[in-house]
mmCIF file of C-alpha atoms and ligand atoms in Angstrom:
data_model
loop_
_atom_site.group_PDB
_atom_site.id
_atom_site.type_symbol
_atom_site.label_atom_id
_atom_site.label_comp_id
_atom_site.label_asym_id
_atom_site.label_seq_id
_atom_site.Cartn_x
_atom_site.Cartn_y
_atom_site.Cartn_z
ATOM 1 C CA MET I 1 6.079 -28.999 112.124
ATOM 2 C CA PRO I 2 5.132 -25.578 112.260
ATOM 3 C CA ASP I 3 3.270 -24.534 115.415
ATOM 4 C CA ARG I 4 0.231 -23.055 114.101
ATOM 5 C CA LYS I 5 -0.728 -21.591 117.467
ATOM 6 C CA ILE I 6 1.878 -19.040 117.353
ATOM 7 C CA THR I 7 1.232 -16.043 115.056
ATOM 8 C CA SER I 8 2.920 -13.276 116.775
ATOM 9 C CA LEU I 9 6.488 -13.385 118.418
ATOM 10 C CA THR I 10 8.096 -10.470 120.359
ATOM 11 C CA ILE I 11 12.099 -10.858 120.880
ATOM 12 C CA ARG I 12 14.639 -8.494 121.818
ATOM 13 C CA ARG I 13 15.991 -6.671 118.910
ATOM 14 C CA PRO I 14 18.803 -8.543 117.007
ATOM 15 C CA ASP I 15 22.081 -8.049 116.250
ATOM 16 C CA ASP I 16 24.248 -9.406 113.178
ATOM 17 C CA TRP I 17 27.614 -10.810 114.413
ATOM 18 C CA HIS I 18 28.982 -10.933 110.871
ATOM 19 C CA LEU I 19 28.308 -8.205 108.027
ATOM 20 C CA HIS I 20 29.543 -6.329 105.086
ATOM 21 C CA LEU I 21 28.517 -2.865 104.733
ATOM 22 C CA ARG I 22 31.378 -1.717 102.040
ATOM 23 C CA ASP I 23 31.967 1.920 101.625
ATOM 24 C CA GLY I 24 30.895 4.995 99.515
ATOM 25 C CA ALA I 25 27.767 4.702 97.585
ATOM 26 C CA MET I 26 27.264 0.972 98.373
ATOM 27 C CA LEU I 27 27.447 1.727 102.266
ATOM 28 C CA ARG I 28 24.975 4.323 101.943
ATOM 29 C CA ALA I 29 22.688 1.960 100.040
ATOM 30 C CA VAL I 30 22.856 -1.224 101.912
ATOM 31 C CA LEU I 31 23.233 0.399 105.597
ATOM 32 C CA PRO I 32 19.376 1.371 106.108
ATOM 33 C CA GLU I 33 18.510 -2.575 105.200
ATOM 34 C CA THR I 34 20.475 -3.561 108.277
ATOM 35 C CA THR I 35 19.597 -0.757 110.856
ATOM 36 C CA ARG I 36 15.817 -1.437 110.054
ATOM 37 C CA HIS I 37 15.807 -4.351 112.071
ATOM 38 C CA PHE I 38 19.319 -4.757 113.809
ATOM 39 C CA ALA I 39 20.836 -2.884 116.611
ATOM 40 C CA ARG I 40 24.501 -3.648 116.276
ATOM 41 C CA ALA I 41 26.757 -5.476 113.877
ATOM 42 C CA ILE I 42 30.210 -7.018 113.748
ATOM 43 C CA VAL I 43 31.585 -4.857 110.595
ATOM 44 C CA MET I 44 33.700 -6.843 108.396
ATOM 45 C CA PRO I 45 37.038 -4.997 107.439
ATOM 46 C CA ASN I 46 37.709 -6.542 104.008
ATOM 47 C CA LEU I 47 37.427 -3.125 102.058
ATOM 48 C CA VAL I 48 40.231 -2.234 99.448
ATOM 49 C CA PRO I 49 42.545 -1.280 101.411
ATOM 50 C CA PRO I 50 41.492 -3.305 104.358
ATOM 51 C CA VAL I 51 40.695 -1.967 107.728
ATOM 52 C CA VAL I 52 44.245 -2.832 109.589
ATOM 53 C CA THR I 53 44.601 -0.137 112.462
ATOM 54 C CA ALA I 54 42.967 1.335 115.183
ATOM 55 C CA ASN I 55 43.137 4.491 113.127
ATOM 56 C CA ASP I 56 41.519 2.861 110.174
ATOM 57 C CA ALA I 57 38.775 1.399 112.236
ATOM 58 C CA VAL I 58 38.024 4.775 113.733
ATOM 59 C CA LYS I 59 37.771 6.594 109.953
ATOM 60 C CA TYR I 60 35.743 3.816 108.728
ATOM 61 C CA ARG I 61 33.365 3.977 111.829
ATOM 62 C CA THR I 62 32.987 7.630 111.419
ATOM 63 C CA ARG I 63 31.981 7.087 107.641
ATOM 64 C CA ILE I 64 29.375 4.224 108.941
ATOM 65 C CA LEU I 65 27.805 6.807 111.421
ATOM 66 C CA ALA I 66 27.635 9.666 108.860
ATOM 67 C CA ALA I 67 25.903 7.346 106.388
ATOM 68 C CA LEU I 68 23.231 6.160 108.939
ATOM 69 C CA PRO I 69 19.661 7.126 108.170
ATOM 70 C CA GLU I 70 17.753 9.925 109.999
ATOM 71 C CA GLY I 71 16.636 8.596 113.476
ATOM 72 C CA ALA I 72 18.607 5.140 113.210
ATOM 73 C CA THR I 73 20.059 3.873 116.387
ATOM 74 C CA PHE I 74 22.604 1.305 115.443
ATOM 75 C CA THR I 75 26.207 0.547 116.797
ATOM 76 C CA PRO I 76 28.899 -0.826 114.218
ATOM 77 C CA LEU I 77 31.229 -2.931 116.183
ATOM 78 C CA MET I 78 34.419 -2.633 114.412
ATOM 79 C CA THR I 79 37.113 -5.324 113.429
ATOM 80 C CA LEU I 80 40.518 -5.149 112.368
ATOM 81 C CA TYR I 81 41.965 -7.043 109.540
ATOM 82 C CA LEU I 82 44.620 -9.339 110.714
ATOM 83 C CA THR I 83 47.801 -9.016 108.473
ATOM 84 C CA GLU I 84 51.211 -10.559 109.193
ATOM 85 C CA GLU I 85 52.526 -6.910 109.869
ATOM 86 C CA THR I 86 49.829 -6.049 112.410
ATOM 87 C CA ASP I 87 51.134 -4.352 115.507
ATOM 88 C CA PRO I 88 49.971 -6.056 118.999
ATOM 89 C CA GLU I 89 50.085 -3.011 120.750
ATOM 90 C CA ASP I 90 47.732 -1.133 118.153
ATOM 91 C CA VAL I 91 45.347 -3.934 118.775
ATOM 92 C CA ARG I 92 45.533 -3.779 122.313
ATOM 93 C CA THR I 93 45.040 0.155 122.047
ATOM 94 C CA ALA I 94 41.862 -0.343 119.733
ATOM 95 C CA HIS I 95 40.134 -2.836 122.158
ATOM 96 C CA GLN I 96 40.943 -1.025 125.104
ATOM 97 C CA ALA I 97 39.770 2.236 123.923
ATOM 98 C CA GLY I 98 36.406 0.702 122.506
ATOM 99 C CA ILE I 99 37.572 1.021 118.810
ATOM 100 C CA ALA I 100 37.639 -2.552 117.618
ATOM 101 C CA THR I 101 35.554 -5.236 119.069
ATOM 102 C CA ALA I 102 37.223 -8.158 117.476
ATOM 103 C CA VAL I 103 40.139 -9.229 114.894
ATOM 104 C CA LYS I 104 39.143 -10.762 111.853
ATOM 105 C CA LEU I 105 41.570 -13.581 110.387
ATOM 106 C CA TYR I 106 41.388 -14.265 106.753
ATOM 107 C CA PRO I 107 43.682 -17.049 105.363
ATOM 108 C CA ALA I 108 45.431 -15.156 102.425
ATOM 109 C CA GLY I 109 43.292 -15.694 99.172
ATOM 110 C CA ALA I 110 40.443 -17.202 101.044
ATOM 111 C CA THR I 111 37.681 -14.723 99.534
ATOM 112 C CA THR I 112 36.814 -11.378 98.578
ATOM 113 C CA ASN I 113 39.737 -8.965 98.926
ATOM 114 C CA SER I 114 41.942 -11.305 101.228
ATOM 115 C CA ALA I 115 45.071 -10.781 99.456
ATOM 116 C CA SER I 116 46.532 -9.281 102.554
ATOM 117 C CA GLY I 117 45.477 -12.167 104.800
ATOM 118 C CA VAL I 118 47.621 -14.579 106.905
ATOM 119 C CA ARG I 119 50.102 -16.890 105.020
ATOM 120 C CA ASP I 120 52.318 -18.076 108.021
ATOM 121 C CA PHE I 121 50.598 -18.088 111.431
ATOM 122 C CA GLU I 122 53.664 -17.936 113.387
ATOM 123 C CA LYS I 123 54.074 -14.388 112.282
ATOM 124 C CA VAL I 124 50.684 -13.348 113.708
ATOM 125 C CA ARG I 125 51.224 -15.402 117.129
ATOM 126 C CA PRO I 126 52.275 -12.105 119.200
ATOM 127 C CA VAL I 127 49.142 -10.615 118.193
ATOM 128 C CA LEU I 128 47.066 -13.594 119.139
ATOM 129 C CA GLU I 129 48.740 -13.738 122.529
ATOM 130 C CA VAL I 130 47.885 -10.124 123.343
ATOM 131 C CA MET I 131 44.198 -10.925 122.246
ATOM 132 C CA ALA I 132 44.015 -14.114 124.327
ATOM 133 C CA GLU I 133 45.435 -11.835 127.618
ATOM 134 C CA ILE I 134 42.929 -9.328 126.861
ATOM 135 C CA GLY I 135 39.841 -11.229 125.989
ATOM 136 C CA MET I 136 39.594 -9.683 122.578
ATOM 137 C CA PRO I 137 37.643 -12.258 120.101
ATOM 138 C CA LEU I 138 39.240 -13.529 116.815
ATOM 139 C CA CYS I 139 36.700 -13.983 113.900
ATOM 140 C CA VAL I 140 37.936 -16.814 111.947
ATOM 141 C CA HIS I 141 37.326 -17.418 107.856
ATOM 142 C CA GLY I 142 37.721 -20.944 108.704
ATOM 143 C CA GLU I 143 38.886 -22.410 105.150
ATOM 144 C CA VAL I 144 42.314 -23.224 103.846
ATOM 145 C CA THR I 145 43.154 -21.807 100.391
ATOM 146 C CA ASP I 146 45.351 -24.563 99.055
ATOM 147 C CA SER I 147 44.593 -25.228 95.336
ATOM 148 C CA ASP I 148 45.272 -28.596 95.868
ATOM 149 C CA ILE I 149 42.306 -28.776 98.456
ATOM 150 C CA ASP I 150 38.690 -29.587 97.206
ATOM 151 C CA ILE I 151 36.725 -26.152 97.531
ATOM 152 C CA PHE I 152 34.060 -28.584 99.540
ATOM 153 C CA ASP I 153 36.653 -30.010 102.071
ATOM 154 C CA ARG I 154 38.195 -26.481 102.640
ATOM 155 C CA GLU I 155 36.596 -25.927 105.955
ATOM 156 C CA PRO I 156 36.692 -29.389 107.524
ATOM 157 C CA VAL I 157 40.695 -29.301 106.453
ATOM 158 C CA PHE I 158 41.058 -25.916 108.060
ATOM 159 C CA ILE I 159 39.639 -27.317 111.587
ATOM 160 C CA ASP I 160 42.391 -30.073 111.364
ATOM 161 C CA LYS I 161 45.254 -28.186 109.891
ATOM 162 C CA VAL I 162 45.051 -24.752 111.341
ATOM 163 C CA LEU I 163 42.473 -24.328 113.981
ATOM 164 C CA LYS I 164 43.314 -27.225 116.248
ATOM 165 C CA PRO I 165 47.123 -26.730 116.121
ATOM 166 C CA LEU I 166 46.275 -22.550 116.699
ATOM 167 C CA ARG I 167 43.837 -23.465 119.593
ATOM 168 C CA LYS I 168 46.629 -25.781 121.424
ATOM 169 C CA LYS I 169 49.280 -23.045 120.900
ATOM 170 C CA VAL I 170 46.890 -20.086 122.446
ATOM 171 C CA PRO I 171 44.373 -21.890 124.429
ATOM 172 C CA ASP I 172 42.987 -18.808 126.141
ATOM 173 C CA LEU I 173 42.336 -16.990 122.613
ATOM 174 C CA ARG I 174 38.649 -16.711 122.235
ATOM 175 C CA ILE I 175 37.571 -17.795 118.829
ATOM 176 C CA VAL I 176 34.668 -17.258 116.625
ATOM 177 C CA MET I 177 34.302 -19.738 113.546
ATOM 178 C CA GLU I 178 32.435 -17.931 111.180
ATOM 179 C CA HIS I 179 29.929 -18.863 108.867
ATOM 180 C CA VAL I 180 30.444 -22.684 109.291
ATOM 181 C CA THR I 181 28.892 -24.765 106.754
ATOM 182 C CA THR I 182 29.613 -28.251 107.515
ATOM 183 C CA GLN I 183 28.274 -31.151 110.043
ATOM 184 C CA ASP I 184 32.177 -31.165 110.856
ATOM 185 C CA ALA I 185 32.542 -27.489 112.069
ATOM 186 C CA VAL I 186 29.149 -27.906 114.066
ATOM 187 C CA ASP I 187 30.501 -31.185 115.808
ATOM 188 C CA TYR I 188 34.037 -29.529 116.350
ATOM 189 C CA VAL I 189 32.387 -26.509 118.127
ATOM 190 C CA ARG I 190 29.861 -28.708 120.052
ATOM 191 C CA ASP I 191 32.629 -30.833 121.115
ATOM 192 C CA THR I 192 34.623 -28.090 122.404
ATOM 193 C CA HIS I 193 33.955 -26.283 125.492
ATOM 194 C CA LYS I 194 36.002 -23.405 125.763
ATOM 195 C CA ASN I 195 36.556 -20.286 124.097
ATOM 196 C CA LEU I 196 34.986 -21.260 120.655
ATOM 197 C CA ALA I 197 31.483 -20.284 119.134
ATOM 198 C CA ALA I 198 30.507 -20.236 115.847
ATOM 199 C CA THR I 199 28.145 -17.953 113.447
ATOM 200 C CA ILE I 200 25.604 -19.229 111.083
ATOM 201 C CA THR I 201 24.263 -17.407 108.170
ATOM 202 C CA THR I 202 20.787 -17.194 106.922
ATOM 203 C CA HIS I 203 21.485 -18.342 103.308
ATOM 204 C CA HIS I 204 23.633 -21.599 104.828
ATOM 205 C CA LEU I 205 20.461 -22.377 106.488
ATOM 206 C CA ILE I 206 18.222 -22.462 103.566
ATOM 207 C CA ILE I 207 20.226 -23.382 100.508
ATOM 208 C CA ASN I 208 22.494 -26.368 99.786
ATOM 209 C CA ARG I 209 25.009 -26.837 96.985
ATOM 210 C CA ASN I 210 22.074 -27.998 94.631
ATOM 211 C CA HIS I 211 20.663 -24.361 94.635
ATOM 212 C CA ILE I 212 23.802 -23.076 92.902
ATOM 213 C CA LEU I 213 24.544 -25.722 90.469
ATOM 214 C CA ALA I 214 21.373 -28.110 89.653
ATOM 215 C CA GLY I 215 19.382 -26.703 86.692
ATOM 216 C CA GLY I 216 21.520 -23.968 85.522
ATOM 217 C CA ILE I 217 24.438 -22.134 87.264
ATOM 218 C CA LYS I 218 22.794 -19.561 90.046
ATOM 219 C CA PRO I 219 25.424 -16.859 90.689
ATOM 220 C CA HIS I 220 23.392 -15.174 93.434
ATOM 221 C CA TYR I 221 23.499 -18.321 95.629
ATOM 222 C CA TYR I 222 27.327 -18.414 95.282
ATOM 223 C CA CYS I 223 29.256 -17.252 98.281
ATOM 224 C CA LEU I 224 32.249 -18.539 100.562
ATOM 225 C CA PRO I 225 32.423 -20.815 102.255
ATOM 226 C CA VAL I 226 30.248 -22.364 99.211
ATOM 227 C CA ALA I 227 27.132 -24.062 100.351
ATOM 228 C CA LYS I 228 27.553 -27.886 101.038
ATOM 229 C CA ARG I 229 25.163 -30.906 100.563
ATOM 230 C CA GLU I 230 21.684 -31.142 101.985
ATOM 231 C CA ALA I 231 23.096 -33.093 105.138
ATOM 232 C CA HIS I 232 25.355 -30.124 106.126
ATOM 233 C CA ARG I 233 22.497 -27.655 105.867
ATOM 234 C CA VAL I 234 20.271 -29.752 108.052
ATOM 235 C CA ALA I 235 23.114 -29.829 110.799
ATOM 236 C CA LEU I 236 23.274 -26.238 110.797
ATOM 237 C CA VAL I 237 19.665 -26.003 111.141
ATOM 238 C CA GLN I 238 19.641 -28.125 114.140
ATOM 239 C CA ALA I 239 22.411 -26.255 115.690
ATOM 240 C CA ALA I 240 20.887 -23.048 115.002
ATOM 241 C CA ILE I 241 17.518 -24.301 116.702
ATOM 242 C CA SER I 242 19.189 -25.894 119.469
ATOM 243 C CA GLY I 243 19.127 -22.759 121.722
ATOM 244 C CA ASP I 244 23.037 -24.056 122.061
ATOM 245 C CA PRO I 245 24.512 -20.434 123.214
ATOM 246 C CA ARG I 246 27.631 -21.343 121.070
ATOM 247 C CA PHE I 247 25.966 -20.887 117.837
ATOM 248 C CA PHE I 248 24.603 -17.374 116.721
ATOM 249 C CA LEU I 249 23.583 -15.442 113.669
ATOM 250 C CA GLY I 250 26.188 -13.770 111.602
ATOM 251 C CA THR I 251 24.485 -12.858 108.134
ATOM 252 C CA ASP I 252 27.582 -12.493 106.224
ATOM 253 C CA SER I 253 25.246 -10.470 103.978
ATOM 254 C CA ALA I 254 27.686 -9.383 101.487
ATOM 255 C CA PRO I 255 26.345 -6.992 98.675
ATOM 256 C CA HIS I 256 27.926 -7.026 94.949
ATOM 257 C CA THR I 257 26.446 -5.422 92.154
ATOM 258 C CA ASP I 258 24.723 -7.635 89.567
ATOM 259 C CA PRO I 259 27.195 -6.856 86.861
ATOM 260 C CA ALA I 260 30.036 -8.171 89.339
ATOM 261 C CA LYS I 261 28.222 -11.327 90.085
ATOM 262 C CA LEU I 262 27.042 -12.001 86.860
ATOM 263 C CA GLN I 263 30.333 -12.535 84.746
ATOM 264 C CA THR I 264 32.957 -14.986 83.765
ATOM 265 C CA CYS I 265 34.492 -15.030 87.064
ATOM 266 C CA GLY I 266 31.596 -13.664 89.420
ATOM 267 C CA CYS I 267 32.309 -12.402 92.828
ATOM 268 C CA ALA I 268 31.015 -14.609 96.207
ATOM 269 C CA GLY I 269 28.527 -13.101 98.571
ATOM 270 C CA ILE I 270 24.954 -12.986 99.143
ATOM 271 C CA PHE I 271 22.746 -10.035 100.227
ATOM 272 C CA THR I 272 20.584 -11.099 102.995
ATOM 273 C CA ALA I 273 20.403 -7.905 104.964
ATOM 274 C CA PRO I 274 16.731 -7.010 104.047
ATOM 275 C CA ASN I 275 14.903 -10.082 104.426
ATOM 276 C CA THR I 276 17.145 -12.027 106.961
ATOM 277 C CA MET I 277 14.552 -11.758 109.970
ATOM 278 C CA SER I 278 11.870 -12.990 107.849
ATOM 279 C CA CYS I 279 13.709 -15.797 106.362
ATOM 280 C CA LEU I 280 14.726 -16.980 109.902
ATOM 281 C CA ALA I 281 11.438 -16.968 111.371
ATOM 282 C CA GLU I 282 10.434 -18.937 108.532
ATOM 283 C CA VAL I 283 13.128 -21.585 108.885
ATOM 284 C CA PHE I 284 12.676 -21.982 112.848
ATOM 285 C CA ASP I 285 8.742 -22.014 112.343
ATOM 286 C CA ALA I 286 9.067 -24.895 109.998
ATOM 287 C CA ALA I 287 11.203 -26.587 112.399
ATOM 288 C CA GLY I 288 8.842 -25.986 115.291
ATOM 289 C CA GLN I 289 11.493 -24.034 117.298
ATOM 290 C CA LEU I 290 10.143 -20.194 117.266
ATOM 291 C CA LYS I 291 10.829 -20.270 120.764
ATOM 292 C CA LYS I 292 14.641 -20.535 120.276
ATOM 293 C CA LEU I 293 14.739 -17.826 117.538
ATOM 294 C CA GLU I 294 15.542 -15.002 120.099
ATOM 295 C CA ALA I 295 18.383 -17.204 121.566
ATOM 296 C CA PHE I 296 19.984 -17.382 118.043
ATOM 297 C CA THR I 297 19.475 -13.713 116.728
ATOM 298 C CA SER I 298 19.416 -11.642 120.088
ATOM 299 C CA LEU I 299 21.045 -13.454 123.126
ATOM 300 C CA ASN I 300 23.789 -15.862 122.265
ATOM 301 C CA GLY I 301 25.800 -13.324 120.425
ATOM 302 C CA PRO I 302 26.122 -10.701 123.097
ATOM 303 C CA LYS I 303 26.741 -13.410 125.732
ATOM 304 C CA PHE I 304 29.875 -14.501 123.692
ATOM 305 C CA TYR I 305 30.921 -10.988 123.149
ATOM 306 C CA ARG I 306 30.531 -10.058 126.751
ATOM 307 C CA LEU I 307 27.964 -7.260 125.956
ATOM 308 C CA PRO I 308 24.261 -6.660 127.271
ATOM 309 C CA PRO I 309 21.584 -8.081 124.880
ATOM 310 C CA ASN I 310 19.443 -5.084 123.574
ATOM 311 C CA GLU I 311 16.815 -3.849 125.673
ATOM 312 C CA ASP I 312 14.064 -3.027 122.879
ATOM 313 C CA THR I 313 12.351 -5.579 121.078
ATOM 314 C CA ILE I 314 10.989 -6.372 117.621
ATOM 315 C CA THR I 315 7.797 -7.860 116.601
ATOM 316 C CA LEU I 316 7.306 -10.568 114.005
ATOM 317 C CA GLN I 317 3.552 -11.296 112.942
ATOM 318 C CA LYS I 318 2.630 -14.304 110.563
ATOM 319 C CA GLY I 319 0.103 -13.284 107.727
ATOM 320 C CA ASP I 320 -0.249 -13.388 104.273
ATOM 321 C CA PRO I 321 3.338 -13.561 102.214
ATOM 322 C CA VAL I 322 5.227 -10.654 102.673
ATOM 323 C CA SER I 323 7.239 -9.205 99.718
ATOM 324 C CA TYR I 324 10.852 -7.854 99.356
ATOM 325 C CA PRO I 325 12.246 -5.895 96.432
ATOM 326 C CA ALA I 326 14.117 -8.215 94.243
ATOM 327 C CA HIS I 327 16.853 -5.935 94.197
ATOM 328 C CA ILE I 328 18.196 -2.500 95.821
ATOM 329 C CA ASP I 329 19.375 0.280 93.648
ATOM 330 C CA THR I 330 22.689 1.593 94.550
ATOM 331 C CA GLU I 331 24.743 4.506 92.593
ATOM 332 C CA ASP I 332 27.049 1.570 91.524
ATOM 333 C CA GLY I 333 24.231 -0.709 90.102
ATOM 334 C CA PRO I 334 21.399 -3.044 91.583
ATOM 335 C CA VAL I 335 22.229 -5.582 94.491
ATOM 336 C CA THR I 336 20.039 -8.643 94.268
ATOM 337 C CA VAL I 337 18.271 -9.476 97.345
ATOM 338 C CA PHE I 338 18.584 -13.224 98.592
ATOM 339 C CA ASP I 339 15.508 -15.236 97.296
ATOM 340 C CA PRO I 340 14.793 -18.065 99.911
ATOM 341 C CA GLY I 341 12.712 -19.835 97.268
ATOM 342 C CA PHE I 342 9.636 -20.047 99.234
ATOM 343 C CA ASP I 343 7.030 -17.558 100.506
ATOM 344 C CA LEU I 344 7.962 -15.659 103.533
ATOM 345 C CA HIS I 345 5.022 -14.987 106.230
ATOM 346 C CA TRP I 346 6.625 -13.418 109.082
ATOM 347 C CA HIS I 347 6.566 -9.515 108.899
ATOM 348 C CA VAL I 348 8.724 -7.631 110.871
ATOM 349 C CA GLN I 349 7.306 -4.809 112.852
ATOM 350 C CA SER I 350 10.077 -2.443 114.197
HETATM 351 O O1 DOR E 1 30.698 -14.955 100.183
HETATM 352 C C1 DOR E 1 31.370 -14.116 100.699
HETATM 353 N N1 DOR E 1 31.355 -12.741 100.561
HETATM 354 N N2 DOR E 1 32.483 -14.682 101.604
HETATM 355 C C2 DOR E 1 33.278 -13.838 101.978
HETATM 356 O O2 DOR E 1 33.900 -14.426 102.969
HETATM 357 C C3 DOR E 1 33.326 -12.498 101.890
HETATM 358 C C4 DOR E 1 32.319 -11.962 101.192
HETATM 359 C C5 DOR E 1 32.495 -10.585 100.435
HETATM 360 O O3 DOR E 1 33.307 -9.819 101.060
HETATM 361 O O4 DOR E 1 32.005 -10.329 99.479
HETATM 362 ZN ZN1 ZN E 2 31.870 -12.329 105.394
#
């Protein structure tokens, strides 16, 4: 039940622990949508070609900083794309010099621009061992890619076949299971008491697979991992509102132009940067747990990443429905903004 008495909420400024900013014209168009509300973000490295080395990360960070809107104070936290050729010493240098916050593991072929991802996990073991030694987190896209595994089962199978063995081999490695979508993943994280956390996206707290498939196909709700059945969405909401420090926000806001989404083989990704905070406030309010919003968006992430929470705050005010643009214009074409399917009453004053 919503808590009718709370109509204003001031929380520490949030961070986004999983974000796609892209490059070039798309970067310039989407970056202000994040910097308006967020202080920091873990920036995904799946560009073409990917951000693999410390040198790539320095250059990409420079391009992001150059694209910042006037007056914005925003810190991009860079990640390196793990390949079977990644040099452990380059990763060590990148982390120790403050260039890269984390390394990103995409199983080869799992999602957008993941062709250079990992096929043979033994090949990346030396990198993982260095990361364990220096306390550098590994962000994991937790889906197997075998064509004979049903797409709705790819996350639980990844946990059993990849994550559990990996954690046994390198137990000191600090891992973030990103964009979890299943009760199985929530249970696994909850039952594990060391070196494991999970991010949850805005959209997976709101949509289930019916939103994509029932009553006509809705490409703007298609992302990876694909949304699962309703019971899983409910498990994600329970985890997010629980205050458990192992769960925190990673929007996975992933812009693609409308022509790239609306085609015979459309891209995976949902663009939630503009309205994420209003959407989350609505979800937490509906669950009567607004008091836990700050932990999810602003406290639990910094704690896992061993960074201080932000000092400044944002205020959310409840009122008449707030409208966000249906899409933003970029030089590459329009990008549709996530439609939660219900009115948003929480206005963000930042
Ligand atoms: O839906 C997704 N889009 N999932 C991912 O893992 C990648 C992302 C993208 O880059 O578009
Ligand atoms: Zn992503």
